[in-house]
Amino acid sequence: MKTEAELKDFFENGDKKYFSNLTIDCSIFGYHERQLKILLAKWNGLDGFSLPGGFVGRKEPLTQAANRILKEKTSIDNIFLQQFYMFGDSEFRTDNHKKFTKFLPKDSWLLNRTFSVGYYALVDYASVTIEEDIFTEKYVWQDINKIPDLLFDHNEMLEKAIQHMRINLHHQPIGINLLSKEFTLPEIQSLYETILDKEFDRRNFSKKLLSLGLIKDTNKIRSIGQHRSPKLYCFDKKKYSQMLKGGIALEL
Amino acid sequence: MKTEAELKDFFENGDKKYFSNLTIDCSIFGYHERQLKILLAKWNGLDGFSLPGGFVGRKEPLTQAANRILKEKTSIDNIFLQQFYMFGDSEFRTDNHKKFTKFLPKDSWLLNRTFSVGYYALVDYASVTIEEDIFTEKYVWQDINKIPDLLFDHNEMLEKAIQHMRINLHHQPIGINLLSKEFTLPEIQSLYETILDKEFDRRNFSKKLLSLGLIKDTNKIRSIGQHRSPKLYCFDKKKYSQMLKGGIALEL
DNA sequence: TCAAAAGTGTTCTAACTACACCCATGC
DNA sequence: GCATGGGTGTAGTTAGAACACTTTTGA
């Protein structure tokens, strides 16, 4: 959505292309340097932030829509993306609500009641290229412990996303989208510690991951300067995808 | 939906009252006499069964819609009802599909593409009064191990419902909607065994539930005729709702 | 030689598993 | 008294928790 003409068309005829009552909102978790952040969008002309989202095309499969929206915002695809809830209860979602009324004609399709499908994604913050478009003034990565009041019902959505993400962590391995191909034990441990906001014992942590067969030694080391060089590990892809499908009980 | 006039109005003007692109489909698990069954609907004039479902009202909160639909079908309310997935991917849900074309005019609102929110419910089969309406020839309780080919994408939905239901069992207590107020240890054990399709050791099972504080002894017994009379237990409601909210790790 | 980070092995404990015998009841 | 189902305790095993010292590296 780049040109003025496209924009005008979206406002006037968007409902021909998209369902007017169905949006997707993404809680995009970014991990970088031992911090967990969430991607927030500041809308042009609106005060305050929201989760990035978009509409679902009338002929578009739902999952494909979620991937498209994510790619539009972050320019990456093929990432870990999970649907977690369909929102349609809050006052904001039952009222034919007041949002945007100052910008839009009274009969605009954008003033309809919307349902929203919540997805969460885990991405490597550093590999994301934010794509600002004409709707968004800017995107910011916000520390997950310092989330401001968001627009619409997005605080509730984000809270639920965090809950689901943390619970799912115990049933699915993560990391392949968040770490480089080869990583050290302290790196993957930090990842888990940051996301779960919990500390683990070095020895027990590595024992667990190795005994599960989830990661394996590459016989390489990484030089980190003035300290002992840590060994490099990689995921056992077979085991990894097996666990993604079949589920694991990762008691951490 | 009882009279001809109401029915006509639904076909012609249903989309004024309901969103034409959003349905709710319920996987209603019924437990009775050590069997787990699922409620299937046989539609008037259609060959084959489907999960019971309905449309979401334009001003109706989503959860309320789910409860309403469930009550319409089973005549009970206040039961354990969980949203588990929003379906919008299968061919049936992206095609402006061919269903019902023999009954409906080409521009009927019922021929739109629909998304469906999947809910599952656990009910006491014996306390359900099936409400047949003009759309449904009949409802049947089908053994969960003998599910026939269902209409639409409902086999996929049911499979996912079962998966989610079983996983959630490990994080939430069940039983309050499925057992009478007071029950024996063998009864609740059978319930879990049936739902999870797995057997447990009598001693370990009771030890677990009692040590969690989930159930407690009522100091009563039930006479079961020609055998030793078992003790009656009841749920500790405080612990139960605490665990519903906070989650438990029920390794069974 | 010192500071900072990485690597590694053992003991303790708690939770789960497996298992067998006795009791109550009605026929 | 016997068949049927209900009730209970213990020993063994395993997985997780707790814990401290040594090694590498560059400044």
Coordinates of C-alpha atoms (C1' of nucleotides) in Angstrom, one line a residue:
Chain A
M1 CA 0.0 0.0 0.0
K2 CA 2.2 2.7 -1.2
T3 CA 0.5 5.2 -3.5
E4 CA -2.3 7.7 -2.8
A5 CA -4.5 6.0 -5.3
E6 CA -4.1 2.6 -3.7
L7 CA -4.9 4.2 -0.3
K8 CA -8.1 5.9 -1.6
D9 CA -9.2 2.6 -3.1
F10 CA -8.6 0.8 0.2
F11 CA -10.8 3.2 2.1
E12 CA -13.5 3.2 -0.5
N13 CA -13.5 -0.3 -1.8
G14 CA -11.5 -2.3 0.7
D15 CA -14.5 -4.4 1.6
K16 CA -14.6 -5.8 -1.9
K17 CA -11.2 -7.3 -1.4
Y18 CA -11.3 -8.0 2.3
F19 CA -13.9 -9.2 4.8
S20 CA -14.9 -6.1 6.7
N21 CA -15.6 -7.9 9.9
L22 CA -12.5 -10.0 10.3
T23 CA -9.0 -8.9 11.2
I24 CA -5.8 -10.6 12.2
D25 CA -3.6 -9.1 14.9
C26 CA -0.1 -10.4 15.5
S27 CA 1.9 -10.3 18.8
I28 CA 5.3 -10.4 17.3
F29 CA 7.9 -11.3 19.9
G30 CA 11.5 -10.3 19.1
Y31 CA 14.5 -11.7 20.8
H32 CA 17.7 -9.8 20.8
E33 CA 20.6 -9.6 23.2
R34 CA 18.8 -11.2 26.1
Q35 CA 15.7 -9.1 25.8
L36 CA 12.2 -10.0 24.8
K37 CA 10.4 -7.3 23.0
I38 CA 7.1 -6.9 21.2
L39 CA 6.5 -5.0 18.0
L40 CA 4.1 -2.1 18.3
A41 CA 2.7 0.1 15.6
K42 CA 2.0 3.8 16.0
W43 CA -0.8 4.8 13.7
N44 CA -0.8 8.0 11.7
G45 CA -3.1 10.5 13.3
L46 CA -4.0 8.2 16.2
D47 CA -2.7 8.6 19.7
G48 CA -1.2 5.5 21.1
F49 CA 0.1 2.1 19.9
S50 CA -1.5 -1.1 18.8
L51 CA -0.4 -4.6 17.7
P52 CA 0.2 -4.8 14.0
G53 CA -2.6 -6.4 12.0
G54 CA -4.6 -6.5 8.9
F55 CA -7.7 -7.7 7.1
V56 CA -8.3 -11.2 5.7
G57 CA -8.9 -11.4 1.9
R58 CA -12.2 -12.7 0.7
K59 CA -10.6 -15.6 -1.1
E60 CA -7.5 -16.0 1.1
P61 CA -7.0 -18.9 3.4
L62 CA -6.7 -17.7 7.0
T63 CA -3.2 -19.0 7.7
Q64 CA -2.0 -17.5 4.4
A65 CA -3.5 -14.2 5.5
A66 CA -1.6 -14.3 8.7
N67 CA 1.6 -15.0 7.0
R68 CA 1.0 -12.3 4.4
I69 CA 0.3 -9.7 7.1
L70 CA 3.4 -10.7 9.0
K71 CA 5.5 -10.5 5.9
E72 CA 4.1 -7.1 5.1
K73 CA 5.1 -5.7 8.5
T74 CA 8.4 -7.4 9.1
S75 CA 9.5 -8.6 5.6
I76 CA 10.3 -12.1 6.7
D77 CA 8.4 -15.2 6.0
N78 CA 8.5 -18.8 7.0
I79 CA 8.6 -18.0 10.6
F80 CA 7.1 -19.6 13.7
L81 CA 3.5 -18.4 13.7
Q82 CA 0.8 -19.7 15.9
Q83 CA -2.9 -19.0 16.1
F84 CA -4.0 -18.8 19.7
Y85 CA -7.4 -17.2 20.0
M86 CA -10.4 -15.6 18.2
F87 CA -11.4 -12.4 19.9
G88 CA -15.0 -11.3 19.8
D89 CA -16.2 -10.5 23.3
S90 CA -14.8 -7.2 24.5
E91 CA -16.8 -4.0 24.3
F92 CA -14.6 -2.8 21.5
R93 CA -15.6 -5.9 19.5
T94 CA -19.4 -5.8 20.1
D95 CA -20.0 -2.1 19.9
N96 CA -20.2 -0.8 16.3
H97 CA -17.4 1.2 17.7
K98 CA -16.4 4.8 17.8
K99 CA -12.9 4.3 16.5
F100 CA -11.7 6.5 13.7
T101 CA -14.9 8.3 13.4
K102 CA -13.1 11.5 13.0
F103 CA -11.4 10.3 9.9
L104 CA -14.0 8.3 8.2
P105 CA -17.4 8.8 6.7
K106 CA -20.2 7.4 8.8
D107 CA -20.9 4.5 6.4
S108 CA -17.3 3.5 6.0
W109 CA -16.8 -0.3 5.9
L110 CA -14.0 0.3 8.4
L111 CA -16.5 1.2 11.1
N112 CA -18.0 -2.3 11.2
R113 CA -17.8 -4.5 14.1
T114 CA -14.7 -6.7 13.8
F115 CA -13.6 -10.0 15.1
S116 CA -9.9 -10.6 15.4
V117 CA -7.9 -13.8 15.1
G118 CA -4.9 -13.6 17.4
Y119 CA -1.5 -15.0 16.2
Y120 CA 1.8 -14.8 17.9
A121 CA 5.2 -15.0 16.2
L122 CA 8.7 -15.5 17.5
V123 CA 11.3 -13.7 15.3
D124 CA 14.9 -12.8 15.5
Y125 CA 14.6 -9.1 16.1
A126 CA 17.8 -8.4 14.3
S127 CA 16.7 -10.0 11.1
V128 CA 13.5 -8.0 10.8
T129 CA 13.3 -5.1 8.4
I130 CA 10.4 -3.0 9.5
E131 CA 8.2 -1.9 6.6
E132 CA 6.4 1.3 7.4
D133 CA 3.4 2.0 5.3
I134 CA 1.1 4.9 4.9
F135 CA -1.0 4.0 7.9
T136 CA 1.8 3.7 10.4
E137 CA 3.8 6.6 11.6
K138 CA 6.4 4.2 13.0
Y139 CA 7.0 0.8 14.5
V140 CA 8.8 0.3 17.8
W141 CA 10.1 -2.7 19.7
Q142 CA 8.8 -2.4 23.2
D143 CA 10.2 -4.2 26.2
I144 CA 7.7 -6.8 27.2
N145 CA 7.8 -5.6 30.8
K146 CA 7.0 -2.0 29.8
I147 CA 3.9 -2.2 27.7
P148 CA 1.9 1.0 27.6
D149 CA -1.9 1.2 27.3
L150 CA -2.7 0.0 23.8
L151 CA -5.5 0.9 21.5
F152 CA -8.6 -1.2 21.2
D153 CA -8.6 -4.4 23.1
H154 CA -4.9 -5.0 22.4
N155 CA -3.7 -5.2 26.0
E156 CA -6.0 -8.1 26.6
M157 CA -4.8 -9.7 23.3
L158 CA -1.2 -9.3 24.2
E159 CA -1.6 -10.7 27.6
K160 CA -3.3 -13.8 26.3
A161 CA -0.6 -14.1 23.6
I162 CA 2.1 -14.2 26.3
Q163 CA 0.2 -16.8 28.3
H164 CA -0.3 -19.0 25.3
M165 CA 3.3 -18.6 24.1
R166 CA 4.7 -19.6 27.5
I167 CA 2.4 -22.6 27.9
N168 CA 3.2 -23.7 24.3
L169 CA 6.9 -23.5 25.1
H170 CA 6.5 -26.5 27.3
H171 CA 5.1 -28.5 24.4
Q172 CA 7.1 -27.3 21.5
P173 CA 10.8 -26.6 21.0
I174 CA 11.7 -23.1 20.0
G175 CA 14.9 -21.5 18.8
I176 CA 15.3 -22.4 15.2
N177 CA 13.8 -19.0 14.2
L178 CA 15.5 -17.1 17.0
L179 CA 19.1 -18.2 17.1
S180 CA 21.7 -18.5 14.4
K181 CA 22.3 -21.9 13.0
E182 CA 25.0 -22.6 15.4
F183 CA 24.8 -21.3 18.9
T184 CA 26.4 -21.8 22.3
L185 CA 24.8 -23.3 25.4
P186 CA 24.7 -20.0 27.2
E187 CA 23.0 -18.4 24.2
I188 CA 20.1 -20.9 24.1
Q189 CA 19.8 -20.9 27.9
S190 CA 19.5 -17.1 27.9
L191 CA 16.8 -17.4 25.3
Y192 CA 14.7 -19.7 27.4
E193 CA 15.4 -17.6 30.5
T194 CA 14.4 -14.4 28.9
I195 CA 11.2 -15.8 27.4
L196 CA 10.1 -17.6 30.5
D197 CA 11.4 -14.9 32.8
K198 CA 13.1 -17.6 35.0
E199 CA 16.6 -18.8 35.6
F200 CA 18.0 -22.2 35.2
D201 CA 20.9 -24.1 36.4
R202 CA 23.6 -24.3 33.7
R203 CA 24.4 -28.0 34.3
N204 CA 20.8 -29.2 34.5
F205 CA 19.8 -27.1 31.5
S206 CA 22.4 -28.5 29.1
K207 CA 21.9 -32.0 30.4
K208 CA 18.2 -31.8 29.6
L209 CA 18.5 -30.5 26.1
L210 CA 21.3 -33.0 25.2
S211 CA 19.5 -35.9 26.7
L212 CA 16.4 -35.1 24.7
G213 CA 18.6 -35.1 21.7
L214 CA 17.2 -31.7 20.7
I215 CA 20.6 -30.2 20.2
K216 CA 24.0 -31.6 19.3
D217 CA 27.6 -30.7 19.5
T218 CA 29.2 -29.4 16.3
N219 CA 32.8 -29.8 17.5
K220 CA 33.4 -26.2 16.8
I221 CA 34.0 -23.3 19.2
R222 CA 33.3 -19.7 19.1
S223 CA 35.9 -17.1 20.2
I224 CA 34.3 -14.6 22.5
G225 CA 37.4 -12.6 23.3
Q226 CA 38.7 -12.4 26.7
H227 CA 37.1 -15.5 28.1
R228 CA 37.0 -19.2 27.6
S229 CA 35.7 -20.1 24.2
P230 CA 32.3 -21.8 24.3
K231 CA 31.4 -24.8 22.1
L232 CA 28.9 -24.5 19.3
Y233 CA 25.8 -26.6 19.1
C234 CA 23.1 -26.9 16.5
F235 CA 19.5 -28.3 16.5
D236 CA 18.9 -31.8 15.5
K237 CA 16.4 -30.9 12.8
K238 CA 14.9 -34.3 12.7
K239 CA 14.2 -34.4 16.4
Y240 CA 13.2 -30.8 16.4
S241 CA 10.4 -31.2 13.8
Q242 CA 9.4 -34.4 15.4
M243 CA 8.9 -32.5 18.7
L244 CA 7.1 -29.7 17.0
K245 CA 4.5 -32.1 15.7
G246 CA 4.3 -34.6 18.4
G247 CA 4.8 -32.4 21.4
I248 CA 7.2 -32.7 24.2
A249 CA 7.0 -32.3 27.9
L250 CA 9.7 -29.8 28.5
E251 CA 9.6 -29.3 32.2
L252 CA 11.8 -26.2 32.6
Chain B
M1 CA -36.7 -21.6 15.1
K2 CA -40.0 -23.4 15.1
T3 CA -42.5 -21.9 12.7
E4 CA -42.5 -21.8 8.9
A5 CA -42.6 -18.0 9.0
E6 CA -39.5 -17.9 11.1
L7 CA -37.8 -20.3 8.8
K8 CA -38.6 -18.4 5.7
D9 CA -37.3 -15.2 7.4
F10 CA -34.1 -17.0 8.3
F11 CA -33.4 -18.0 4.8
E12 CA -34.3 -14.7 3.3
N13 CA -33.1 -12.2 5.9
G14 CA -30.8 -14.2 8.2
D15 CA -27.9 -12.1 7.2
K16 CA -29.5 -9.0 8.8
K17 CA -29.4 -10.8 12.2
Y18 CA -26.3 -12.9 11.7
F19 CA -22.9 -12.5 10.2
S20 CA -23.0 -14.5 7.0
N21 CA -19.4 -15.4 7.1
L22 CA -19.0 -16.5 10.7
T23 CA -20.2 -19.7 12.3
I24 CA -19.5 -21.6 15.5
D25 CA -19.2 -25.3 15.5
C26 CA -19.3 -27.3 18.7
S27 CA -17.7 -30.6 19.4
I28 CA -19.9 -31.7 22.3
F29 CA -18.4 -34.6 24.2
G30 CA -20.8 -36.6 26.3
Y31 CA -19.8 -39.0 29.0
H32 CA -22.1 -41.7 30.1
E33 CA -21.6 -45.1 31.5
R34 CA -17.9 -45.3 30.7
Q35 CA -18.3 -44.2 27.2
L36 CA -17.2 -41.0 25.4
K37 CA -19.5 -39.9 22.7
I38 CA -19.9 -36.9 20.4
L39 CA -23.1 -35.3 19.4
L40 CA -23.7 -35.3 15.6
A41 CA -26.5 -33.7 13.7
K42 CA -28.2 -35.2 10.7
W43 CA -29.5 -32.4 8.5
N44 CA -32.8 -32.5 6.8
G45 CA -32.4 -33.3 3.2
L46 CA -28.6 -33.7 3.4
D47 CA -26.8 -37.0 3.4
G48 CA -24.4 -37.4 6.2
F49 CA -23.7 -35.9 9.6
S50 CA -22.0 -32.8 10.9
L51 CA -21.1 -31.2 14.2
P52 CA -23.9 -29.0 15.6
G53 CA -23.3 -25.3 15.0
G54 CA -24.8 -21.9 14.3
F55 CA -24.3 -18.4 13.2
V56 CA -23.0 -15.5 15.3
G57 CA -25.4 -12.6 15.9
R58 CA -24.3 -9.2 14.6
K59 CA -24.5 -7.7 18.1
E60 CA -23.7 -10.8 20.0
P61 CA -20.5 -11.3 21.9
L62 CA -18.7 -14.4 20.6
T63 CA -18.7 -16.4 23.8
Q64 CA -22.3 -15.6 24.3
A65 CA -23.1 -16.9 20.9
A66 CA -21.3 -20.1 21.6
N67 CA -23.3 -20.6 24.8
R68 CA -26.5 -19.8 23.1
I69 CA -25.9 -22.3 20.3
L70 CA -25.0 -25.0 22.8
K71 CA -28.1 -24.3 24.8
E72 CA -30.3 -24.3 21.6
K73 CA -29.0 -27.8 20.8
T74 CA -28.7 -29.4 24.2
S75 CA -30.9 -27.3 26.4
I76 CA -28.3 -27.0 29.1
D77 CA -26.3 -23.9 30.0
N78 CA -23.4 -23.1 32.3
I79 CA -21.3 -25.9 31.1
F80 CA -17.7 -26.4 30.4
L81 CA -17.1 -24.7 27.0
Q82 CA -13.7 -24.0 25.5
Q83 CA -12.8 -22.2 22.3
F84 CA -9.9 -24.0 20.7
Y85 CA -9.4 -22.9 17.1
M86 CA -10.6 -20.6 14.3
F87 CA -10.9 -22.5 11.0
G88 CA -10.4 -20.7 7.7
D89 CA -8.0 -22.8 5.6
S90 CA -9.6 -25.9 4.2
E91 CA -10.9 -25.9 0.7
F92 CA -14.4 -26.0 2.0
R93 CA -13.7 -22.6 3.7
T94 CA -12.0 -20.8 0.9
D95 CA -14.2 -21.9 -2.0
N96 CA -17.4 -20.1 -2.3
H97 CA -18.6 -23.5 -1.9
K98 CA -21.1 -25.7 -3.5
K99 CA -23.0 -26.8 -0.4
F100 CA -26.7 -26.6 -0.4
T101 CA -26.8 -25.3 -3.9
K102 CA -29.7 -27.6 -4.7
F103 CA -31.8 -26.0 -2.0
L104 CA -30.9 -22.4 -2.2
P105 CA -31.1 -19.6 -4.6
K106 CA -27.7 -18.7 -6.1
D107 CA -27.5 -15.4 -4.3
S108 CA -28.4 -16.8 -0.9
W109 CA -26.4 -15.4 2.0
L110 CA -26.0 -19.0 3.1
L111 CA -23.7 -19.7 0.2
N112 CA -21.0 -17.3 1.3
R113 CA -17.6 -18.4 2.4
T114 CA -17.7 -19.0 6.2
F115 CA -15.1 -19.1 8.9
S116 CA -15.8 -21.2 11.8
V117 CA -14.8 -20.9 15.5
G118 CA -14.3 -24.3 17.0
Y119 CA -15.5 -24.9 20.6
Y120 CA -15.6 -28.0 22.6
A121 CA -17.9 -28.9 25.5
L122 CA -17.9 -31.6 28.0
V123 CA -21.4 -32.5 29.1
D124 CA -23.2 -35.2 31.1
Y125 CA -24.8 -37.0 28.3
A126 CA -27.7 -38.1 30.5
S127 CA -28.6 -34.6 31.4
V128 CA -28.9 -33.4 27.8
T129 CA -32.3 -33.0 26.2
I130 CA -31.8 -32.8 22.5
E131 CA -33.7 -30.1 20.9
E132 CA -34.4 -31.0 17.3
D133 CA -35.3 -28.1 15.1
I134 CA -36.5 -27.8 11.6
F135 CA -33.1 -28.1 10.1
T136 CA -32.1 -31.3 11.7
E137 CA -33.7 -34.6 11.1
K138 CA -32.1 -36.0 14.2
Y139 CA -29.2 -35.8 16.6
V140 CA -27.2 -38.9 17.5
W141 CA -24.6 -39.6 20.1
Q142 CA -21.7 -41.3 18.2
D143 CA -19.0 -43.3 19.9
I144 CA -15.8 -41.4 19.5
N145 CA -14.0 -44.3 18.1
K146 CA -16.5 -44.8 15.3
I147 CA -16.9 -41.4 13.7
P148 CA -18.1 -41.6 10.1
D149 CA -17.2 -39.2 7.3
L150 CA -18.7 -35.9 8.3
L151 CA -19.8 -33.1 6.1
F152 CA -17.7 -30.0 5.3
D153 CA -14.4 -29.9 7.1
H154 CA -15.9 -31.4 10.3
N155 CA -13.7 -34.4 10.6
E156 CA -10.7 -32.1 10.7
M157 CA -12.4 -30.0 13.3
L158 CA -13.3 -32.9 15.5
E159 CA -9.9 -34.3 15.4
K160 CA -8.4 -31.0 16.5
A161 CA -11.1 -30.7 19.2
I162 CA -10.1 -34.1 20.6
Q163 CA -6.4 -33.1 20.6
H164 CA -7.0 -29.9 22.4
M165 CA -9.4 -31.4 24.8
R166 CA -6.9 -34.1 25.8
I167 CA -4.0 -31.6 26.1
N168 CA -6.1 -29.2 28.2
L169 CA -7.0 -32.1 30.5
H170 CA -3.4 -31.9 31.8
H171 CA -3.8 -28.3 32.7
Q172 CA -7.3 -28.0 33.9
P173 CA -9.4 -30.2 36.2
I174 CA -12.6 -31.6 34.8
G175 CA -15.5 -33.5 36.2
I176 CA -17.7 -30.9 37.8
N177 CA -19.9 -30.9 34.8
L178 CA -19.7 -34.6 34.1
L179 CA -20.2 -36.3 37.4
S180 CA -22.9 -35.9 40.0
K181 CA -22.0 -33.8 43.0
E182 CA -20.8 -36.8 44.9
F183 CA -19.1 -39.6 43.2
T184 CA -16.9 -42.6 44.0
L185 CA -13.2 -43.0 43.2
P186 CA -13.9 -45.7 40.6
E187 CA -16.3 -43.3 38.9
I188 CA -13.9 -40.4 38.5
Q189 CA -11.1 -42.7 37.5
S190 CA -13.3 -44.2 34.8
L191 CA -14.1 -40.8 33.5
Y192 CA -10.4 -40.0 33.1
E193 CA -9.6 -43.3 31.7
T194 CA -12.4 -43.0 29.1
I195 CA -11.5 -39.5 28.0
L196 CA -7.8 -40.2 27.8
D197 CA -8.2 -43.7 26.5
K198 CA -5.7 -44.9 29.0
E199 CA -5.8 -47.0 32.2
F200 CA -4.5 -45.9 35.6
D201 CA -3.5 -47.7 38.7
R202 CA -6.3 -47.4 41.3
R203 CA -4.0 -46.6 44.2
N204 CA -1.8 -44.1 42.4
F205 CA -4.8 -42.3 40.9
S206 CA -6.6 -41.7 44.2
K207 CA -3.3 -40.7 45.9
K208 CA -2.8 -38.1 43.2
L209 CA -6.2 -36.5 43.3
L210 CA -6.3 -36.5 47.1
S211 CA -2.8 -35.1 47.5
L212 CA -3.6 -32.3 45.1
G213 CA -6.6 -31.5 47.3
L214 CA -8.8 -31.5 44.3
I215 CA -11.3 -33.9 45.8
K216 CA -12.3 -34.7 49.4
D217 CA -14.0 -37.4 51.3
T218 CA -17.6 -36.8 52.3
N219 CA -17.7 -39.5 54.9
K220 CA -20.7 -41.0 53.1
I221 CA -20.9 -44.2 51.2
R222 CA -23.0 -45.4 48.3
S223 CA -24.6 -48.8 48.2
I224 CA -24.0 -50.5 45.0
G225 CA -25.7 -53.7 45.7
Q226 CA -23.9 -56.9 45.8
H227 CA -20.4 -55.5 46.5
R228 CA -18.6 -53.5 49.0
S229 CA -20.0 -50.0 49.3
P230 CA -17.6 -47.3 48.0
K231 CA -17.0 -44.0 49.7
L232 CA -18.3 -40.8 48.2
Y233 CA -16.1 -37.9 47.4
C234 CA -16.8 -34.4 46.1
F235 CA -14.7 -31.7 44.5
D236 CA -13.1 -29.1 46.7
K237 CA -14.7 -26.2 44.8
K238 CA -12.1 -23.7 45.9
K239 CA -9.2 -25.8 44.7
Y240 CA -11.1 -26.7 41.6
S241 CA -11.7 -23.2 40.4
Q242 CA -8.2 -22.2 41.5
M243 CA -6.8 -24.9 39.2
L244 CA -9.2 -24.0 36.4
K245 CA -7.7 -20.5 36.4
G246 CA -4.2 -21.1 37.4
G247 CA -3.6 -24.3 35.6
I248 CA -2.2 -27.5 37.0
A249 CA 0.3 -30.0 35.9
L250 CA -1.7 -33.1 36.0
E251 CA 0.6 -35.8 34.8
L252 CA -1.6 -38.7 34.3
Chain C
dT1 C1' 47.9 -13.2 37.8
dC2 C1' 43.4 -11.8 37.8
dA3 C1' 38.6 -11.4 36.3
dA4 C1' 35.0 -13.2 33.7
dA5 C1' 32.7 -16.8 31.5
dA6 C1' 32.4 -21.9 30.2
dG7 C1' 32.6 -26.7 31.2
dT8 C1' 31.6 -30.7 34.0
dG9 C1' 29.9 -34.8 37.8
dT10 C1' 27.7 -36.2 42.1
dT11 C1' 24.5 -36.4 45.8
dC12 C1' 20.0 -35.8 47.5
dT13 C1' 15.2 -35.7 47.1
dA14 C1' 10.7 -36.0 45.6
dA15 C1' 7.5 -37.9 42.6
dC16 C1' 5.9 -41.6 39.9
dT17 C1' 5.6 -46.8 39.1
dA18 C1' 4.7 -51.2 40.2
dC19 C1' 2.8 -54.4 42.9
dA20 C1' -0.6 -57.8 46.5
dC21 C1' -3.5 -58.5 50.1
dC22 C1' -7.6 -57.7 52.8
dC23 C1' -12.5 -56.1 53.2
dA24 C1' -17.5 -55.5 52.4
dT25 C1' -21.6 -57.1 50.2
dG26 C1' -25.4 -60.0 48.3
dC27 C1' -26.5 -64.0 46.3
Chain D
dG1 C1' -18.6 -69.3 51.1
dC2 C1' -17.7 -67.3 47.0
dA3 C1' -17.6 -63.9 43.4
dT4 C1' -17.2 -59.2 42.6
dG5 C1' -15.6 -54.7 43.3
dG6 C1' -13.4 -51.4 46.8
dG7 C1' -9.9 -50.0 49.8
dT8 C1' -5.1 -49.4 51.2
dG9 C1' 0.7 -49.3 52.0
dT10 C1' 5.4 -50.1 50.6
dA11 C1' 9.6 -50.7 48.1
dG12 C1' 12.0 -49.5 43.9
dT13 C1' 13.1 -46.5 40.3
dT14 C1' 13.8 -42.3 37.9
dA15 C1' 14.0 -37.6 36.8
dG16 C1' 14.8 -33.1 38.6
dA17 C1' 17.1 -30.0 42.0
dA18 C1' 21.0 -28.5 44.3
dC19 C1' 25.6 -27.7 44.5
dA20 C1' 31.5 -26.2 43.7
dC21 C1' 35.5 -26.5 41.5
dT22 C1' 38.4 -26.3 37.4
dT23 C1' 39.6 -24.5 32.7
dT24 C1' 40.3 -21.0 29.2
dT25 C1' 41.2 -16.5 27.6
dG26 C1' 42.9 -11.7 27.1
dA27 C1' 44.0 -7.8 29.4

